[in-house]
Amino acid sequence: MSVASLRLGTRGSKLAMAQSGQVADALTARTGRPVELVEVVTAGDRSSAPVHRLGVGVFVSALRDALVAGTIDFAVHSYKDLPTATAAGLHIAAVPPRQDPRDALVARDGKTLAELAPGANIGTGALRRIAQLHALGLQLSVTPIRGNIDTRLTRVLGPEADLDAVVLARAGLARIGRADVITETLDPMLMLPAPAQGALAVECRADDPDLVELLATLDDAPSRAAVTAERAMLATLEAGCSAPVAAYAELAEGDAGDEIYLRGAVISPDGTRDIRLSRTGTPADAAEIGKALAAELLDLGADSILGPQGHDGLGTQQFGSTE
């Protein structure tokens, strides 16, 4: 007798379909269960508004509604799209191995960021990236853009290109097989990633223990610990900070076992002010490390870092689509 396919809900973009397909293939390989992709259209997919004005969770609420309604069995999200508040009745059953979380530059003529001329027009959809580009002091002209990866790439590489460069998540480009267009992978010292960038969240209903156990076979403990630290920092800051937030946790071997090294930053939208701190601890204390680093950032005035755009409600709602 054939085994029923599990229904995996996904957005319909090339990136979402690619990463959902990769999770489906991995689950089938691990467990033998067939998986069927079910496309779900989200409010973020229907809107043409700038990403940072759409609001937290706009790319995931429809998927979560479908989970609650039982029309899909589980969903795959770009983890950085998820609100930090937990969703009642739902459970993150797995965080698969994280892709490289760094940002990537795609520029004309193979140029790096330092090789772009003053006044060069660079596009990105994330307020976090805009703020950090301004903070570099390279006299670049930054243009807010949105759209899927291919749409953004045509702004630089297409016959009607109108930008000198774009900044995208390296993970997204890699997942759709377009890493070849990257002209520079940006050092986190220059461009600290968004919390949970490059990570996926595999979510299902909490009252389905068999599926929770099945999906847990995809979980990667180091990736989960890093993301937990970054998102705990973000969640703590959201209560008192409306400036762009960046975080990057790395796991390394320490004298007494594995350690987490978490870097966090709060940057004014115009790039004129920033606070950057780091903290270390054990993977078991990932959430506490993130909370403690956020508390230190707030003590140093993170909630007062507001640029000219700081009062228009952008807040930490900067994490649109991974694309």
Short mmCIF file of C-alpha atoms in Angstrom, two decimals:
data_model
loop_
_atom_site.label_atom_id
_atom_site.label_comp_id
_atom_site.label_asym_id
_atom_site.label_seq_id
_atom_site.Cartn_x
_atom_site.Cartn_y
_atom_site.Cartn_z
CA MET A 1 0.00 0.00 0.00
CA SER A 2 1.38 3.41 -0.97
CA VAL A 3 2.18 5.99 1.69
CA ALA A 4 0.29 9.27 1.46
CA SER A 5 2.36 12.26 0.41
CA LEU A 6 3.03 14.98 2.95
CA ARG A 7 1.81 18.41 1.78
CA LEU A 8 4.53 21.05 2.02
CA GLY A 9 3.26 24.63 1.77
CA THR A 10 5.52 27.11 0.00
CA ARG A 11 5.46 30.52 -1.62
CA GLY A 12 5.58 30.38 -5.40
CA SER A 13 8.75 32.36 -6.07
CA LYS A 14 11.72 30.63 -7.66
CA LEU A 15 13.68 30.87 -4.41
CA ALA A 16 10.85 29.59 -2.21
CA MET A 17 10.15 26.68 -4.56
CA ALA A 18 13.86 25.83 -4.74
CA GLN A 19 14.43 25.78 -0.99
CA SER A 20 11.16 23.94 -0.34
CA GLY A 21 12.10 21.39 -2.98
CA GLN A 22 15.48 20.89 -1.34
CA VAL A 23 13.82 20.28 2.04
CA ALA A 24 11.30 17.91 0.44
CA ASP A 25 14.08 15.91 -1.22
CA ALA A 26 16.06 15.74 2.03
CA LEU A 27 13.04 14.55 4.00
CA THR A 28 12.21 11.86 1.45
CA ALA A 29 15.84 10.73 1.43
CA ARG A 30 15.92 10.51 5.24
CA THR A 31 12.50 8.98 5.88
CA GLY A 32 11.17 7.56 2.62
CA ARG A 33 8.03 9.71 2.85
CA PRO A 34 6.98 11.34 -0.43
CA VAL A 35 6.37 15.09 -0.32
CA GLU A 36 4.09 17.21 -2.50
CA LEU A 37 4.65 20.97 -2.86
CA VAL A 38 1.52 23.12 -2.39
CA GLU A 39 1.81 26.75 -3.51
CA VAL A 40 0.37 29.35 -1.12
CA VAL A 41 0.12 33.01 -2.13
CA THR A 42 0.98 35.47 0.67
CA ALA A 43 0.07 39.11 1.17
CA GLY A 44 3.71 40.01 0.55
CA ASP A 45 3.58 38.36 -2.86
CA ARG A 46 0.52 40.41 -3.83
CA SER A 47 1.89 43.78 -2.67
CA SER A 48 4.17 46.10 -4.61
CA ALA A 49 5.02 48.23 -1.55
CA PRO A 50 8.67 48.58 -0.46
CA VAL A 51 9.77 45.57 1.58
CA HIS A 52 10.50 47.48 4.77
CA ARG A 53 6.96 48.95 4.77
CA LEU A 54 5.17 45.62 4.47
CA GLY A 55 5.50 44.57 8.10
CA VAL A 56 6.85 41.58 9.95
CA GLY A 57 5.39 38.22 8.91
CA VAL A 58 3.77 39.38 5.69
CA PHE A 59 5.43 36.54 3.77
CA VAL A 60 4.47 33.82 6.27
CA SER A 61 0.98 34.50 7.63
CA ALA A 62 -0.83 32.77 4.75
CA LEU A 63 1.37 29.69 5.15
CA ARG A 64 0.62 29.61 8.86
CA ASP A 65 -3.11 30.01 8.18
CA ALA A 66 -2.93 27.02 5.84
CA LEU A 67 -1.15 24.99 8.53
CA VAL A 68 -3.80 25.81 11.13
CA ALA A 69 -6.57 25.03 8.64
CA GLY A 70 -4.98 21.68 7.83
CA THR A 71 -4.71 22.31 4.08
CA ILE A 72 -0.94 21.69 4.32
CA ASP A 73 1.03 19.45 6.69
CA PHE A 74 4.14 21.58 7.08
CA ALA A 75 5.76 24.71 5.69
CA VAL A 76 9.24 25.93 4.87
CA HIS A 77 10.04 29.56 5.65
CA SER A 78 13.08 31.72 5.17
CA TYR A 79 13.73 31.97 8.90
CA LYS A 80 14.49 35.69 8.81
CA ASP A 81 10.93 36.31 7.53
CA LEU A 82 9.36 34.89 10.71
CA PRO A 83 8.14 37.22 13.46
CA THR A 84 10.05 36.63 16.69
CA ALA A 85 6.85 35.95 18.66
CA THR A 86 5.89 32.27 18.72
CA ALA A 87 2.77 31.22 16.81
CA ALA A 88 0.14 29.48 18.94
CA GLY A 89 -0.29 25.83 18.04
CA LEU A 90 2.70 25.72 15.69
CA HIS A 91 6.20 24.32 16.18
CA ILE A 92 9.56 24.84 14.44
CA ALA A 93 10.40 21.16 14.05
CA ALA A 94 13.68 21.62 12.21
CA VAL A 95 16.34 24.12 11.24
CA PRO A 96 18.25 22.41 8.41
CA PRO A 97 21.96 23.13 7.89
CA ARG A 98 22.29 26.87 7.31
CA GLN A 99 23.58 28.28 4.06
CA ASP A 100 26.28 30.96 4.11
CA PRO A 101 24.48 33.86 5.86
CA ARG A 102 26.59 36.65 4.40
CA ASP A 103 25.39 39.30 1.96
CA ALA A 104 26.63 39.32 -1.62
CA LEU A 105 27.34 42.08 -4.11
CA VAL A 106 26.45 41.70 -7.77
CA ALA A 107 28.03 44.56 -9.71
CA ARG A 108 28.62 45.45 -13.33
CA ASP A 109 32.01 44.60 -14.81
CA GLY A 110 32.86 42.27 -11.93
CA LYS A 111 33.53 45.11 -9.51
CA THR A 112 33.86 44.83 -5.74
CA LEU A 113 32.27 47.28 -3.32
CA ALA A 114 35.55 49.22 -2.96
CA GLU A 115 35.88 49.49 -6.74
CA LEU A 116 32.51 51.20 -7.24
CA ALA A 117 32.93 54.86 -8.12
CA PRO A 118 31.57 57.58 -5.81
CA GLY A 119 27.94 58.17 -6.75
CA ALA A 120 27.47 54.62 -8.08
CA ASN A 121 23.84 53.53 -7.79
CA ILE A 122 23.42 50.42 -5.65
CA GLY A 123 20.07 48.73 -5.00
CA THR A 124 18.78 46.74 -2.05
CA GLY A 125 15.43 46.09 -0.39
CA ALA A 126 16.58 45.86 3.24
CA LEU A 127 16.76 48.88 5.53
CA ARG A 128 19.55 47.04 7.38
CA ARG A 129 21.68 46.95 4.22
CA ILE A 130 20.83 50.54 3.30
CA ALA A 131 21.96 51.73 6.73
CA GLN A 132 25.23 49.80 6.60
CA LEU A 133 26.01 50.94 3.06
CA HIS A 134 25.61 54.55 4.21
CA ALA A 135 27.78 53.81 7.27
CA LEU A 136 30.68 52.74 5.04
CA GLY A 137 31.10 56.33 3.85
CA LEU A 138 31.73 55.32 0.24
CA GLN A 139 29.47 58.06 -1.17
CA LEU A 140 27.27 55.52 -2.90
CA SER A 141 23.74 56.33 -4.03
CA VAL A 142 21.43 53.71 -2.49
CA THR A 143 18.12 52.86 -4.18
CA PRO A 144 15.43 50.82 -2.34
CA ILE A 145 14.26 47.98 -4.61
CA ARG A 146 12.13 44.86 -4.31
CA GLY A 147 11.10 41.89 -6.41
CA ASN A 148 12.36 38.35 -6.78
CA ILE A 149 16.03 37.56 -7.33
CA ASP A 150 15.83 37.48 -11.12
CA THR A 151 14.02 40.84 -11.17
CA ARG A 152 16.72 42.40 -9.02
CA LEU A 153 19.53 40.92 -11.08
CA THR A 154 18.11 42.39 -14.30
CA ARG A 155 18.51 45.84 -12.72
CA VAL A 156 22.28 45.25 -12.99
CA LEU A 157 22.86 42.55 -15.59
CA GLY A 158 19.95 42.93 -18.01
CA PRO A 159 19.91 44.85 -21.30
CA GLU A 160 17.98 47.68 -19.62
CA ALA A 161 20.09 47.72 -16.43
CA ASP A 162 19.67 50.94 -14.45
CA LEU A 163 21.82 50.15 -11.38
CA ASP A 164 25.56 49.70 -10.93
CA ALA A 165 25.15 46.97 -8.32
CA VAL A 166 22.69 45.19 -6.02
CA VAL A 167 23.15 43.55 -2.63
CA LEU A 168 21.35 40.25 -2.02
CA ALA A 169 21.56 37.36 0.42
CA ARG A 170 24.26 34.98 -0.78
CA ALA A 171 22.14 32.03 0.39
CA GLY A 172 19.28 32.90 -1.95
CA LEU A 173 21.57 33.17 -4.97
CA ALA A 174 23.19 29.83 -4.09
CA ARG A 175 19.85 28.08 -3.66
CA ILE A 176 18.67 28.99 -7.16
CA GLY A 177 22.05 28.22 -8.73
CA ARG A 178 23.07 31.83 -9.41
CA ALA A 179 26.13 32.14 -7.14
CA ASP A 180 28.19 32.60 -10.30
CA VAL A 181 26.98 36.21 -10.65
CA ILE A 182 28.37 37.25 -7.26
CA THR A 183 31.24 39.72 -7.64
CA GLU A 184 31.99 39.92 -3.91
CA THR A 185 30.80 38.11 -0.80
CA LEU A 186 30.68 40.87 1.79
CA ASP A 187 32.71 40.48 4.96
CA PRO A 188 30.44 40.69 8.03
CA MET A 189 32.78 43.39 9.33
CA LEU A 190 31.45 45.54 6.47
CA MET A 191 27.89 44.21 6.24
CA LEU A 192 26.54 42.29 9.21
CA PRO A 193 23.71 39.95 8.09
CA ALA A 194 20.10 39.99 9.23
CA PRO A 195 19.23 37.72 12.16
CA ALA A 196 18.67 34.17 10.82
CA GLN A 197 19.75 35.06 7.27
CA GLY A 198 20.56 31.93 5.27
CA ALA A 199 18.56 29.66 7.60
CA LEU A 200 15.29 27.84 6.94
CA ALA A 201 12.54 27.05 9.42
CA VAL A 202 10.50 23.87 8.93
CA GLU A 203 7.20 24.39 10.74
CA CYS A 204 4.25 22.12 11.50
CA ARG A 205 1.34 21.86 13.94
CA ALA A 206 2.45 21.22 17.50
CA ASP A 207 -0.33 18.65 18.02
CA ASP A 208 1.10 16.28 15.38
CA PRO A 209 3.85 14.46 17.34
CA ASP A 210 4.52 11.92 14.60
CA LEU A 211 5.24 14.66 12.06
CA VAL A 212 7.26 16.65 14.62
CA GLU A 213 9.46 13.58 15.11
CA LEU A 214 9.72 12.94 11.37
CA LEU A 215 10.74 16.52 10.54
CA ALA A 216 13.24 16.59 13.42
CA THR A 217 15.46 14.30 11.34
CA LEU A 218 16.31 17.41 9.29
CA ASP A 219 17.40 19.50 12.29
CA ASP A 220 20.99 20.76 12.48
CA ALA A 221 21.89 21.62 16.09
CA PRO A 222 24.66 24.18 15.33
CA SER A 223 22.41 26.04 12.89
CA ARG A 224 19.53 26.08 15.38
CA ALA A 225 21.78 27.39 18.16
CA ALA A 226 23.17 30.21 16.00
CA VAL A 227 19.71 31.28 14.85
CA THR A 228 18.33 31.06 18.40
CA ALA A 229 21.00 33.50 19.64
CA GLU A 230 20.43 35.95 16.79
CA ARG A 231 16.64 35.94 17.08
CA ALA A 232 16.70 36.23 20.87
CA MET A 233 18.75 39.39 20.42
CA LEU A 234 16.28 40.72 17.86
CA ALA A 235 13.24 39.86 19.99
CA THR A 236 14.67 41.70 23.00
CA LEU A 237 15.54 44.75 20.90
CA GLU A 238 12.14 44.94 19.23
CA ALA A 239 10.59 46.16 22.46
CA GLY A 240 12.75 49.26 22.57
CA CYS A 241 14.52 49.83 19.29
CA SER A 242 13.21 51.05 15.94
CA ALA A 243 16.53 51.19 14.05
CA PRO A 244 17.90 48.54 11.66
CA VAL A 245 19.23 45.50 13.51
CA ALA A 246 21.91 43.04 12.37
CA ALA A 247 23.28 39.90 14.01
CA TYR A 248 25.62 37.04 13.19
CA ALA A 249 26.38 34.04 15.42
CA GLU A 250 29.18 31.60 14.64
CA LEU A 251 29.98 28.33 16.39
CA ALA A 252 33.61 27.50 17.04
CA GLU A 253 35.53 25.03 19.15
CA GLY A 254 36.61 26.53 22.46
CA ASP A 255 38.77 25.30 25.31
CA ALA A 256 35.78 23.69 27.03
CA GLY A 257 33.83 22.61 23.94
CA ASP A 258 31.77 24.45 21.35
CA GLU A 259 31.21 28.17 21.84
CA ILE A 260 28.89 30.69 20.22
CA TYR A 261 30.39 33.99 19.14
CA LEU A 262 27.53 36.46 18.58
CA ARG A 263 28.00 39.87 17.00
CA GLY A 264 25.16 42.37 17.02
CA ALA A 265 24.64 45.88 15.71
CA VAL A 266 22.03 48.62 15.68
CA ILE A 267 22.50 51.23 12.96
CA SER A 268 20.66 54.47 12.26
CA PRO A 269 18.92 54.40 8.86
CA ASP A 270 21.22 57.12 7.52
CA GLY A 271 24.32 55.27 8.73
CA THR A 272 25.60 58.12 10.90
CA ARG A 273 25.30 56.26 14.21
CA ASP A 274 25.81 52.64 15.15
CA ILE A 275 26.49 50.46 18.17
CA ARG A 276 28.30 47.15 17.62
CA LEU A 277 28.98 44.59 20.35
CA SER A 278 29.80 40.90 20.69
CA ARG A 279 29.33 38.19 23.29
CA THR A 280 30.30 34.54 23.67
CA GLY A 281 28.81 31.56 25.47
CA THR A 282 27.80 27.92 25.06
CA PRO A 283 25.25 26.66 22.50
CA ALA A 284 23.00 25.56 25.38
CA ASP A 285 22.78 29.21 26.45
CA ALA A 286 22.10 30.54 22.94
CA ALA A 287 18.91 32.41 23.84
CA GLU A 288 20.44 33.95 26.96
CA ILE A 289 23.47 35.13 24.97
CA GLY A 290 21.18 36.93 22.54
CA LYS A 291 19.10 38.52 25.29
CA ALA A 292 22.20 39.66 27.17
CA LEU A 293 23.77 41.22 24.08
CA ALA A 294 20.52 43.06 23.33
CA ALA A 295 20.42 44.36 26.90
CA GLU A 296 23.95 45.70 26.49
CA LEU A 297 23.04 47.38 23.21
CA LEU A 298 20.02 49.03 24.86
CA ASP A 299 22.15 50.15 27.81
CA LEU A 300 24.42 51.92 25.33
CA GLY A 301 21.49 53.76 23.74
CA ALA A 302 20.41 51.47 20.89
CA ASP A 303 16.80 52.62 21.26
CA SER A 304 17.87 56.23 20.69
CA ILE A 305 19.53 55.56 17.32
CA LEU A 306 17.05 57.07 14.90
CA GLY A 307 18.02 58.70 11.63
CA PRO A 308 15.91 61.08 9.53
CA GLN A 309 13.61 58.21 8.53
CA GLY A 310 13.42 56.89 12.07
CA HIS A 311 9.94 58.16 12.91
CA ASP A 312 8.01 56.84 9.92
CA GLY A 313 7.18 53.43 11.35
CA LEU A 314 9.88 51.44 9.57
CA GLY A 315 11.05 49.99 12.86
CA THR A 316 12.53 46.53 12.86
CA GLN A 317 10.11 45.56 10.13
CA GLN A 318 13.03 45.40 7.76
CA PHE A 319 13.06 41.69 7.11
CA GLY A 320 11.07 41.21 3.97
CA SER A 321 11.70 38.31 1.69
CA THR A 322 15.10 36.65 1.59
CA GLU A 323 15.09 37.64 -2.03
#
